[in-house]
Amino acid sequence: MDLSNSNTAKNLADAFAGESMANRKYLFFAEVTRHLGMTELSKLFRETANQETEHAFAHFRLMHPELVVNDIASLSQEEKKAIATRCLELAIEGETYEYTIMYPGFTEVARADRDEKAVVEFEAQQVESREHAQIFRKAAHNFGLLTPIEHHHARQYAEALQSLDGVAPVQKAKSGDPATQKWICRQCSMIYDPVVGDPDSGIAPGTPFEAIADDWYCPICGATKKTFVPYEEAVAA
């Protein structure tokens, strides 16, 4: 579908919002009627909510065709990462909008209306949205960390394959310079690069591994600093 027509794009977004709201509303009604002992009515609301979800999904697929997966087996690991990364980007965008614009604005209006219950609710949601955005940013960061890990694994397998054919192993060496010496986690193969650091954990770029506090842990698997060993890189022929 051609979404170059801005009106169609807006209508799809509005339809998605409407179906999504109907889903949550009917689930709420299902809970209310369940507590009232009206089992069949609660079941009806829940079934209808599920149908509204499918309607919302259909709209969202048209809004974001880049996220539509028809044949998972045909996707490369990079393509899978690209799709997951896009999901995280959209999640971060939504949560950031909520805590920077939407809820602060709603809070001010509620305060002007002297509706203290609404003020408390909006402020709580603002904090939660900020936390969600941070979690999604962390997940996106971890996707970036996985790339050198997989490169390392691929190189190991390639060297193992070559050794089966009688090819001498590639010579490796440590950097020797703390400012550039990388360290690798023996548990998950996460590679710490001092040039990049680990900003999400408060480790600034340019921080040698030895200068990191002992209570630092692997951002991927949570292993302690002691789990890391110097990373030996292939020596150029």
Coordinates of N, CA and C in Angstrom, one line a residue:
M1 N 0.8 -1.2 0.0 CA 0.0 0.0 0.0 C 0.9 1.3 0.0
D2 N 0.5 2.2 -0.8 CA 1.2 3.5 -0.9 C 0.8 4.4 0.2
L3 N 1.7 4.7 1.1 CA 1.4 5.6 2.2 C 1.9 7.0 2.0
S4 N 2.2 7.3 0.7 CA 2.7 8.7 0.5 C 1.6 9.7 0.7
N5 N 0.4 9.3 0.6 CA -0.7 10.2 0.9 C -0.8 10.4 2.4
S6 N -0.5 11.6 2.9 CA -0.5 11.8 4.4 C -1.8 11.5 5.1
N7 N -2.9 11.7 4.4 CA -4.2 11.5 5.0 C -4.4 10.0 5.3
T8 N -4.0 9.2 4.3 CA -4.1 7.8 4.6 C -3.2 7.3 5.7
A9 N -2.0 7.8 5.8 CA -1.1 7.5 6.9 C -1.7 7.9 8.2
K10 N -2.3 9.1 8.3 CA -2.9 9.6 9.5 C -4.1 8.7 9.9
N11 N -4.9 8.4 8.9 CA -6.1 7.5 9.1 C -5.7 6.2 9.7
L12 N -4.6 5.6 9.2 CA -4.2 4.3 9.7 C -3.7 4.5 11.1
A13 N -3.0 5.6 11.4 CA -2.5 5.8 12.8 C -3.7 5.9 13.7
D14 N -4.7 6.7 13.3 CA -5.9 6.9 14.1 C -6.7 5.6 14.3
A15 N -6.7 4.8 13.2 CA -7.4 3.5 13.3 C -6.7 2.5 14.3
F16 N -5.4 2.6 14.2 CA -4.6 1.7 15.1 C -4.8 2.2 16.5
A17 N -4.8 3.5 16.8 CA -5.0 4.0 18.1 C -6.4 3.6 18.6
G18 N -7.4 3.7 17.7 CA -8.8 3.3 18.1 C -8.9 1.9 18.5
E19 N -8.4 1.0 17.6 CA -8.5 -0.4 17.9 C -7.7 -0.8 19.1
S20 N -6.5 -0.2 19.3 CA -5.7 -0.5 20.5 C -6.5 -0.1 21.8
M21 N -7.1 1.1 21.7 CA -7.9 1.6 22.9 C -9.0 0.6 23.2
A22 N -9.7 0.2 22.1 CA -10.8 -0.7 22.3 C -10.4 -2.0 22.9
N23 N -9.2 -2.5 22.5 CA -8.7 -3.7 23.1 C -8.5 -3.6 24.7
R24 N -7.9 -2.5 25.1 CA -7.6 -2.3 26.5 C -8.9 -2.1 27.3
K25 N -9.9 -1.3 26.6 CA -11.1 -1.0 27.2 C -12.0 -2.3 27.5
Y26 N -12.0 -3.2 26.5 CA -12.7 -4.4 26.6 C -12.1 -5.3 27.6
L27 N -10.8 -5.3 27.7 CA -10.1 -6.1 28.7 C -10.5 -5.6 30.1
F28 N -10.6 -4.3 30.2 CA -11.0 -3.7 31.5 C -12.5 -4.2 31.8
F29 N -13.3 -4.1 30.8 CA -14.7 -4.5 31.0 C -14.8 -6.0 31.4
A30 N -13.9 -6.8 30.8 CA -13.9 -8.2 31.1 C -13.5 -8.5 32.6
E31 N -12.6 -7.7 33.1 CA -12.2 -7.8 34.5 C -13.4 -7.4 35.4
V32 N -14.0 -6.3 35.0 CA -15.1 -5.8 35.9 C -16.2 -6.8 35.9
T33 N -16.6 -7.3 34.8 CA -17.7 -8.3 34.7 C -17.3 -9.7 35.4
R34 N -16.0 -10.0 35.3 CA -15.6 -11.2 36.0 C -15.8 -11.1 37.5
H35 N -15.4 -9.9 38.0 CA -15.6 -9.7 39.4 C -17.0 -9.7 39.8
L36 N -17.9 -9.3 38.9 CA -19.3 -9.3 39.2 C -19.9 -10.7 39.1
G37 N -19.1 -11.7 38.6 CA -19.6 -13.0 38.5 C -20.3 -13.3 37.2
M38 N -20.2 -12.4 36.3 CA -20.8 -12.6 34.9 C -19.8 -13.2 34.0
T39 N -19.6 -14.5 34.1 CA -18.6 -15.2 33.4 C -18.7 -15.1 31.9
E40 N -19.9 -15.4 31.4 CA -20.1 -15.4 29.9 C -19.9 -14.0 29.3
L41 N -20.4 -12.9 30.0 CA -20.2 -11.6 29.5 C -18.7 -11.2 29.5
S42 N -18.0 -11.6 30.6 CA -16.6 -11.4 30.7 C -15.8 -12.1 29.5
K43 N -16.3 -13.3 29.2 CA -15.7 -14.0 28.1 C -15.9 -13.3 26.8
L44 N -17.1 -12.8 26.6 CA -17.4 -12.0 25.4 C -16.5 -10.8 25.2
F45 N -16.3 -10.1 26.3 CA -15.5 -8.9 26.2 C -14.0 -9.3 25.9
R46 N -13.6 -10.4 26.5 CA -12.2 -10.8 26.3 C -12.0 -11.3 24.8
E47 N -12.9 -12.0 24.3 CA -12.8 -12.5 22.9 C -12.8 -11.3 21.9
T48 N -13.7 -10.3 22.2 CA -13.8 -9.2 21.3 C -12.5 -8.4 21.4
A49 N -11.9 -8.3 22.6 CA -10.6 -7.6 22.8 C -9.6 -8.2 21.9
N50 N -9.5 -9.5 21.9 CA -8.5 -10.2 21.0 C -8.7 -9.9 19.6
Q51 N -10.0 -9.8 19.2 CA -10.3 -9.5 17.8 C -9.8 -8.1 17.4
E52 N -10.0 -7.1 18.4 CA -9.6 -5.8 18.2 C -8.0 -5.7 18.1
T53 N -7.3 -6.6 18.8 CA -5.9 -6.7 18.7 C -5.5 -7.0 17.3
E54 N -6.2 -8.0 16.7 CA -5.8 -8.4 15.3 C -6.1 -7.3 14.3
H55 N -7.1 -6.5 14.6 CA -7.4 -5.4 13.7 C -6.3 -4.3 13.8
A56 N -5.8 -4.1 15.1 CA -4.8 -3.1 15.3 C -3.5 -3.6 14.6
F57 N -3.2 -4.9 14.7 CA -2.0 -5.5 14.1 C -2.0 -5.3 12.6
A58 N -3.2 -5.5 12.0 CA -3.3 -5.3 10.6 C -3.0 -3.9 10.2
H59 N -3.5 -2.9 10.9 CA -3.2 -1.5 10.6 C -1.7 -1.2 10.8
F60 N -1.1 -1.8 11.9 CA 0.3 -1.5 12.1 C 1.2 -2.1 11.1
R61 N 0.8 -3.2 10.5 CA 1.6 -3.8 9.5 C 1.7 -2.9 8.2
L62 N 0.6 -2.3 8.0 CA 0.5 -1.3 6.8 C 1.3 -0.1 7.1
M63 N 1.3 0.3 8.4 CA 2.1 1.5 8.8 C 3.6 1.3 8.8
H64 N 4.0 0.0 9.1 CA 5.4 -0.3 9.2 C 5.7 -1.6 8.4
P65 N 5.7 -1.6 7.1 CA 5.9 -2.8 6.3 C 7.3 -3.4 6.6
E66 N 8.2 -2.6 7.1 CA 9.6 -3.0 7.3 C 9.6 -4.0 8.5
L67 N 8.6 -4.1 9.2 CA 8.5 -5.1 10.4 C 7.7 -6.3 10.0
V68 N 7.2 -6.4 8.8 CA 6.4 -7.6 8.4 C 7.4 -8.7 8.1
V69 N 7.2 -9.9 8.7 CA 8.0 -11.0 8.5 C 7.2 -12.2 7.9
N70 N 7.4 -12.5 6.7 CA 6.6 -13.6 6.1 C 7.3 -14.9 6.1
D71 N 8.6 -14.9 5.9 CA 9.4 -16.1 5.9 C 10.7 -15.9 6.8
I72 N 10.5 -16.3 8.0 CA 11.6 -16.2 9.0 C 12.9 -16.9 8.5
A73 N 12.7 -18.1 7.9 CA 13.9 -18.9 7.5 C 14.7 -18.2 6.5
S74 N 14.2 -17.3 5.7 CA 14.9 -16.6 4.7 C 15.7 -15.4 5.2
L75 N 15.5 -15.0 6.4 CA 16.2 -13.9 7.0 C 17.6 -14.2 7.5
S76 N 18.5 -13.3 7.2 CA 19.9 -13.5 7.8 C 19.8 -12.9 9.2
Q77 N 20.9 -13.2 10.0 CA 21.0 -12.7 11.3 C 21.0 -11.2 11.3
E78 N 21.6 -10.6 10.3 CA 21.7 -9.1 10.2 C 20.3 -8.5 10.0
E79 N 19.5 -9.2 9.1 CA 18.2 -8.8 8.8 C 17.3 -8.9 10.0
K80 N 17.4 -10.0 10.8 CA 16.7 -10.1 12.0 C 17.0 -9.0 13.0
K81 N 18.3 -8.7 13.1 CA 18.7 -7.6 14.0 C 18.2 -6.3 13.6
A82 N 18.1 -6.1 12.3 CA 17.6 -4.8 11.8 C 16.1 -4.6 12.2
I83 N 15.4 -5.7 12.1 CA 13.9 -5.6 12.4 C 13.8 -5.4 13.9
A84 N 14.5 -6.1 14.7 CA 14.5 -6.0 16.2 C 14.9 -4.6 16.6
T85 N 15.9 -4.1 15.9 CA 16.4 -2.7 16.2 C 15.4 -1.7 15.9
R86 N 14.7 -1.9 14.8 CA 13.6 -0.9 14.4 C 12.5 -0.9 15.5
C87 N 12.2 -2.1 16.0 CA 11.1 -2.2 17.0 C 11.6 -1.4 18.2
L88 N 12.9 -1.5 18.6 CA 13.4 -0.8 19.8 C 13.4 0.7 19.5
E89 N 13.7 1.1 18.3 CA 13.7 2.5 18.0 C 12.3 3.1 18.1
L90 N 11.3 2.4 17.6 CA 9.9 2.9 17.8 C 9.5 2.9 19.2
A91 N 9.9 1.9 20.0 CA 9.6 1.8 21.4 C 10.2 3.0 22.2
I92 N 11.5 3.3 21.9 CA 12.2 4.4 22.5 C 11.5 5.7 22.2
E93 N 11.1 5.9 20.9 CA 10.5 7.1 20.4 C 9.2 7.3 21.1
G94 N 8.4 6.3 21.3 CA 7.1 6.4 22.0 C 7.2 6.7 23.4
E95 N 8.1 6.0 24.1 CA 8.3 6.3 25.6 C 8.9 7.6 25.8
T96 N 9.8 8.0 24.9 CA 10.4 9.4 25.1 C 9.4 10.5 24.9
Y97 N 8.5 10.3 23.9 CA 7.4 11.3 23.7 C 6.6 11.4 25.0
E98 N 6.3 10.2 25.6 CA 5.4 10.2 26.7 C 6.0 11.0 27.9
Y99 N 7.3 10.7 28.2 CA 7.8 11.4 29.4 C 8.4 12.8 29.2
T100 N 8.6 13.2 27.9 CA 9.1 14.5 27.7 C 8.0 15.5 27.3
I101 N 6.9 15.0 26.6 CA 5.9 15.9 26.1 C 4.5 15.6 26.7
M102 N 4.1 14.3 26.4 CA 2.7 14.0 26.7 C 2.3 14.2 28.2
Y103 N 3.0 13.4 29.1 CA 2.6 13.4 30.5 C 3.0 14.7 31.2
P104 N 4.1 15.4 30.9 CA 4.3 16.7 31.5 C 3.2 17.7 31.1
G105 N 2.7 17.6 29.9 CA 1.6 18.5 29.4 C 0.4 18.2 30.1
F106 N 0.1 16.9 30.2 CA -1.2 16.4 30.9 C -1.1 16.8 32.4
T107 N 0.1 16.7 33.0 CA 0.2 17.1 34.4 C -0.1 18.5 34.7
E108 N 0.4 19.4 33.8 CA 0.2 20.8 33.9 C -1.3 21.2 33.8
V109 N -2.0 20.5 32.9 CA -3.4 20.8 32.7 C -4.2 20.3 34.0
A110 N -3.8 19.1 34.5 CA -4.5 18.5 35.7 C -4.2 19.4 36.9
R111 N -3.0 20.0 37.0 CA -2.7 20.8 38.1 C -3.5 22.1 38.0
A112 N -3.7 22.6 36.8 CA -4.5 23.9 36.6 C -5.9 23.6 36.9
D113 N -6.4 22.3 36.6 CA -7.8 22.0 36.9 C -7.9 21.5 38.4
R114 N -6.8 21.6 39.2 CA -6.8 21.2 40.6 C -7.3 19.7 40.8
D115 N -6.9 18.9 39.8 CA -7.3 17.5 39.9 C -6.0 16.7 40.4
E116 N -5.9 16.6 41.7 CA -4.7 16.1 42.3 C -4.5 14.6 42.0
K117 N -5.6 13.9 41.9 CA -5.5 12.4 41.6 C -4.9 12.2 40.2
A118 N -5.3 13.1 39.3 CA -4.8 13.0 37.9 C -3.3 13.4 37.9
V119 N -3.0 14.4 38.7 CA -1.6 14.9 38.7 C -0.7 13.8 39.2
V120 N -1.1 13.1 40.3 CA -0.3 12.0 40.8 C -0.2 10.9 39.7
E121 N -1.3 10.6 39.1 CA -1.2 9.5 38.0 C -0.3 9.9 36.9
F122 N -0.4 11.1 36.4 CA 0.4 11.5 35.2 C 1.9 11.6 35.6
E123 N 2.2 12.0 36.8 CA 3.6 12.1 37.2 C 4.2 10.7 37.4
A124 N 3.4 9.8 37.9 CA 3.8 8.4 38.0 C 4.1 7.8 36.7
Q125 N 3.2 8.0 35.7 CA 3.4 7.5 34.4 C 4.6 8.1 33.7
Q126 N 4.8 9.4 34.0 CA 6.0 10.1 33.4 C 7.3 9.4 33.8
V127 N 7.4 9.1 35.1 CA 8.6 8.3 35.6 C 8.7 7.0 35.0
E128 N 7.6 6.3 34.9 CA 7.6 4.9 34.3 C 8.0 4.9 32.9
S129 N 7.5 5.9 32.1 CA 7.8 6.0 30.7 C 9.3 6.3 30.5
R130 N 9.9 7.1 31.4 CA 11.3 7.4 31.3 C 12.1 6.1 31.6
E131 N 11.7 5.3 32.6 CA 12.3 4.0 32.9 C 12.2 3.1 31.7
H132 N 11.1 3.0 31.1 CA 10.9 2.1 29.9 C 11.8 2.5 28.8
A133 N 11.9 3.8 28.5 CA 12.8 4.3 27.4 C 14.2 3.9 27.7
Q134 N 14.6 4.0 29.0 CA 16.0 3.7 29.3 C 16.3 2.2 29.1
I135 N 15.3 1.4 29.5 CA 15.4 -0.1 29.3 C 15.5 -0.4 27.8
F136 N 14.7 0.2 27.0 CA 14.8 0.0 25.5 C 16.1 0.5 24.9
R137 N 16.6 1.6 25.4 CA 17.9 2.1 25.0 C 19.0 1.1 25.3
K138 N 18.9 0.5 26.5 CA 19.9 -0.5 27.0 C 19.8 -1.7 26.1
A139 N 18.6 -2.1 25.7 CA 18.5 -3.3 24.8 C 19.1 -3.0 23.5
A140 N 18.8 -1.8 22.9 CA 19.4 -1.4 21.6 C 20.9 -1.4 21.7
H141 N 21.4 -0.9 22.8 CA 22.9 -0.8 23.0 C 23.5 -2.3 23.0
N142 N 22.8 -3.2 23.7 CA 23.2 -4.6 23.7 C 23.2 -5.2 22.4
F143 N 22.3 -4.8 21.5 CA 22.3 -5.4 20.1 C 23.6 -5.0 19.4
G144 N 24.1 -3.7 19.7 CA 25.3 -3.3 19.1 C 26.5 -4.1 19.7
L145 N 26.4 -4.5 21.0 CA 27.5 -5.2 21.6 C 27.6 -6.6 21.0
L146 N 26.4 -7.2 20.5 CA 26.4 -8.5 20.0 C 27.1 -8.7 18.7
T147 N 27.3 -7.6 17.9 CA 27.9 -7.7 16.6 C 29.4 -8.2 16.7
P148 N 30.2 -7.6 17.5 CA 31.6 -8.1 17.6 C 31.7 -9.5 18.3
I149 N 30.7 -9.8 19.1 CA 30.7 -11.1 19.7 C 30.5 -12.2 18.6
E150 N 29.5 -11.9 17.7 CA 29.3 -12.9 16.7 C 30.4 -12.9 15.7
H151 N 31.0 -11.8 15.5 CA 32.2 -11.8 14.6 C 33.3 -12.6 15.2
H152 N 33.5 -12.5 16.5 CA 34.5 -13.4 17.2 C 34.2 -14.8 17.0
H153 N 32.9 -15.2 17.3 CA 32.5 -16.6 17.1 C 32.7 -17.1 15.7
A154 N 32.4 -16.3 14.7 CA 32.5 -16.7 13.3 C 34.0 -16.9 13.0
R155 N 34.9 -16.1 13.5 CA 36.3 -16.2 13.3 C 36.8 -17.5 13.9
Q156 N 36.3 -17.8 15.1 CA 36.8 -19.0 15.8 C 36.4 -20.3 15.0
Y157 N 35.1 -20.3 14.5 CA 34.7 -21.4 13.7 C 35.5 -21.5 12.4
A158 N 35.7 -20.4 11.8 CA 36.5 -20.4 10.5 C 37.9 -21.0 10.8
E159 N 38.5 -20.6 11.9 CA 39.9 -21.1 12.2 C 39.8 -22.6 12.5
A160 N 38.7 -23.0 13.2 CA 38.6 -24.4 13.5 C 38.5 -25.2 12.2
L161 N 37.7 -24.7 11.2 CA 37.5 -25.3 9.9 C 38.8 -25.4 9.2
Q162 N 39.6 -24.4 9.2 CA 40.9 -24.3 8.5 C 41.8 -25.4 9.1
S163 N 41.8 -25.5 10.5 CA 42.7 -26.5 11.1 C 42.4 -27.9 10.7
L164 N 41.1 -28.2 10.4 CA 40.7 -29.5 9.9 C 41.4 -29.8 8.6
D165 N 41.6 -28.7 7.8 CA 42.2 -28.8 6.5 C 43.8 -28.7 6.6
G166 N 44.3 -28.7 7.8 CA 45.7 -28.6 8.0 C 46.3 -27.3 7.9
V167 N 45.5 -26.2 7.9 CA 46.0 -24.8 7.8 C 46.5 -24.4 9.2
A168 N 47.7 -23.8 9.2 CA 48.2 -23.4 10.5 C 47.3 -22.3 11.1
P169 N 47.2 -22.3 12.4 CA 46.3 -21.3 13.1 C 46.9 -19.9 12.9
V170 N 45.9 -18.9 12.9 CA 46.3 -17.5 12.7 C 47.0 -17.1 13.9
Q171 N 48.1 -16.3 13.7 CA 48.9 -15.8 14.9 C 48.1 -14.7 15.5
K172 N 48.1 -14.7 16.9 CA 47.3 -13.7 17.6 C 48.3 -13.0 18.6
A173 N 47.9 -11.8 19.0 CA 48.7 -11.1 20.0 C 47.8 -10.1 20.7
K174 N 48.3 -9.8 21.9 CA 47.7 -8.7 22.7 C 48.1 -7.4 22.3
S175 N 47.4 -6.4 22.5 CA 47.7 -5.0 22.1 C 49.0 -4.5 22.9
G176 N 49.0 -4.8 24.2 CA 50.2 -4.3 25.0 C 49.9 -2.9 25.5
D177 N 49.1 -2.2 24.8 CA 48.8 -0.8 25.3 C 47.5 -0.8 26.0
P178 N 47.4 -0.4 27.3 CA 46.2 -0.4 28.0 C 45.1 0.4 27.4
A179 N 45.5 1.5 26.6 CA 44.5 2.4 26.0 C 43.8 1.7 24.8
T180 N 44.4 0.6 24.3 CA 43.7 0.0 23.1 C 43.5 -1.5 23.4
Q181 N 44.0 -2.1 24.5 CA 43.9 -3.5 24.7 C 42.4 -3.9 25.1
K182 N 41.9 -4.7 24.3 CA 40.5 -5.2 24.5 C 40.5 -6.4 25.4
W183 N 39.4 -6.5 26.1 CA 39.2 -7.7 27.0 C 37.9 -8.4 26.7
I184 N 37.9 -9.7 26.8 CA 36.8 -10.5 26.4 C 36.2 -11.3 27.6
C185 N 34.9 -11.3 27.7 CA 34.2 -12.1 28.8 C 34.2 -13.6 28.5
R186 N 34.8 -14.4 29.4 CA 34.9 -15.8 29.1 C 33.5 -16.5 29.2
Q187 N 32.5 -15.8 29.7 CA 31.2 -16.4 29.8 C 30.3 -16.2 28.6
C188 N 30.3 -15.0 28.0 CA 29.5 -14.7 26.9 C 30.2 -14.2 25.7
S189 N 31.5 -13.9 25.8 CA 32.3 -13.4 24.7 C 32.1 -11.9 24.4
M190 N 31.5 -11.2 25.3 CA 31.3 -9.7 25.1 C 32.7 -9.1 25.2
I191 N 33.0 -8.2 24.2 CA 34.4 -7.7 24.1 C 34.4 -6.2 24.6
Y192 N 35.1 -5.9 25.7 CA 35.2 -4.6 26.2 C 36.3 -3.8 25.4
D193 N 36.0 -2.7 24.7 CA 36.9 -1.9 24.0 C 37.2 -0.6 24.7
P194 N 38.4 -0.4 25.3 CA 38.6 0.8 26.0 C 38.4 2.1 25.2
V195 N 38.6 2.0 23.9 CA 38.3 3.2 23.1 C 36.9 3.6 23.2
V196 N 36.0 2.7 23.2 CA 34.5 2.9 23.3 C 34.0 3.1 24.7
G197 N 34.6 2.3 25.6 CA 34.2 2.3 27.0 C 32.8 1.6 27.2
D198 N 32.1 1.9 28.2 CA 30.8 1.4 28.5 C 29.9 2.5 29.1
P199 N 29.6 3.5 28.2 CA 28.9 4.7 28.7 C 27.6 4.4 29.5
D200 N 26.9 3.4 29.1 CA 25.6 3.0 29.8 C 25.9 2.6 31.3
S201 N 27.1 2.2 31.5 CA 27.5 1.8 32.9 C 28.3 2.8 33.6
G202 N 28.4 4.0 32.9 CA 29.2 5.1 33.5 C 30.7 5.0 33.3
I203 N 31.1 4.1 32.3 CA 32.5 4.0 31.9 C 32.7 4.8 30.7
A204 N 33.5 5.9 30.8 CA 33.7 6.8 29.7 C 34.6 6.3 28.6
P205 N 34.4 6.7 27.4 CA 35.4 6.2 26.3 C 36.8 6.6 26.7
G206 N 37.7 5.7 26.4 CA 39.1 6.0 26.7 C 39.5 5.4 28.0
T207 N 38.6 4.7 28.7 CA 39.0 4.1 30.0 C 39.6 2.7 29.9
P208 N 40.9 2.5 30.2 CA 41.5 1.2 30.2 C 40.8 0.2 31.1
F209 N 40.8 -1.0 30.7 CA 40.1 -2.0 31.5 C 40.5 -2.0 33.0
E210 N 41.8 -1.9 33.2 CA 42.4 -1.9 34.5 C 41.8 -0.8 35.4
A211 N 41.4 0.3 34.8 CA 40.9 1.4 35.5 C 39.4 1.3 35.9
I212 N 38.7 0.3 35.4 CA 37.3 0.1 35.7 C 37.2 -0.4 37.2
A213 N 36.2 0.0 37.9 CA 36.0 -0.4 39.3 C 35.7 -1.9 39.3
D214 N 36.1 -2.6 40.4 CA 36.0 -4.0 40.5 C 34.5 -4.5 40.5
D215 N 33.6 -3.6 40.9 CA 32.2 -4.0 41.0 C 31.5 -3.9 39.6
W216 N 32.2 -3.5 38.6 CA 31.6 -3.4 37.2 C 31.3 -4.8 36.8
Y217 N 30.3 -5.0 36.0 CA 29.9 -6.3 35.5 C 29.6 -6.3 34.0
C218 N 29.7 -7.4 33.4 CA 29.4 -7.5 31.9 C 28.0 -7.1 31.6
P219 N 27.9 -6.1 30.7 CA 26.5 -5.6 30.3 C 25.6 -6.6 29.6
I220 N 26.2 -7.7 29.1 CA 25.4 -8.7 28.4 C 25.0 -9.8 29.3
C221 N 25.9 -10.4 30.1 CA 25.5 -11.6 30.9 C 25.6 -11.3 32.4
G222 N 26.2 -10.2 32.8 CA 26.2 -9.9 34.2 C 27.4 -10.5 35.0
A223 N 28.3 -11.1 34.2 CA 29.5 -11.7 34.8 C 30.4 -10.6 35.5
T224 N 31.2 -11.0 36.5 CA 32.0 -10.0 37.1 C 33.2 -9.6 36.3
K225 N 33.9 -8.6 36.7 CA 35.1 -8.1 36.0 C 36.2 -9.2 35.9
K226 N 36.3 -10.0 37.0 CA 37.3 -11.1 37.0 C 37.1 -12.1 35.9
T227 N 35.9 -12.2 35.3 CA 35.6 -13.1 34.3 C 36.3 -12.8 32.9
F228 N 36.7 -11.5 32.8 CA 37.3 -11.0 31.6 C 38.8 -11.4 31.5
V229 N 39.3 -11.7 30.3 CA 40.7 -11.9 30.0 C 41.1 -11.1 28.8
P230 N 42.4 -10.8 28.7 CA 42.8 -10.0 27.5 C 42.4 -10.6 26.2
Y231 N 41.9 -9.8 25.3 CA 41.5 -10.3 24.0 C 42.6 -10.3 23.0
E232 N 43.0 -11.5 22.5 CA 44.1 -11.6 21.5 C 43.5 -11.5 20.1
E233 N 43.9 -10.5 19.4 CA 43.4 -10.3 18.0 C 44.4 -10.8 17.0
A234 N 43.8 -11.2 15.8 CA 44.6 -11.8 14.8 C 45.7 -10.8 14.3
V235 N 46.9 -11.3 14.1 CA 48.0 -10.5 13.6 C 47.9 -10.4 12.0
A236 N 48.0 -9.2 11.5 CA 47.9 -9.1 10.0 C 49.1 -9.7 9.4
A237 N 48.9 -10.5 8.3 CA 50.0 -11.2 7.7 C 50.9 -10.2 6.9

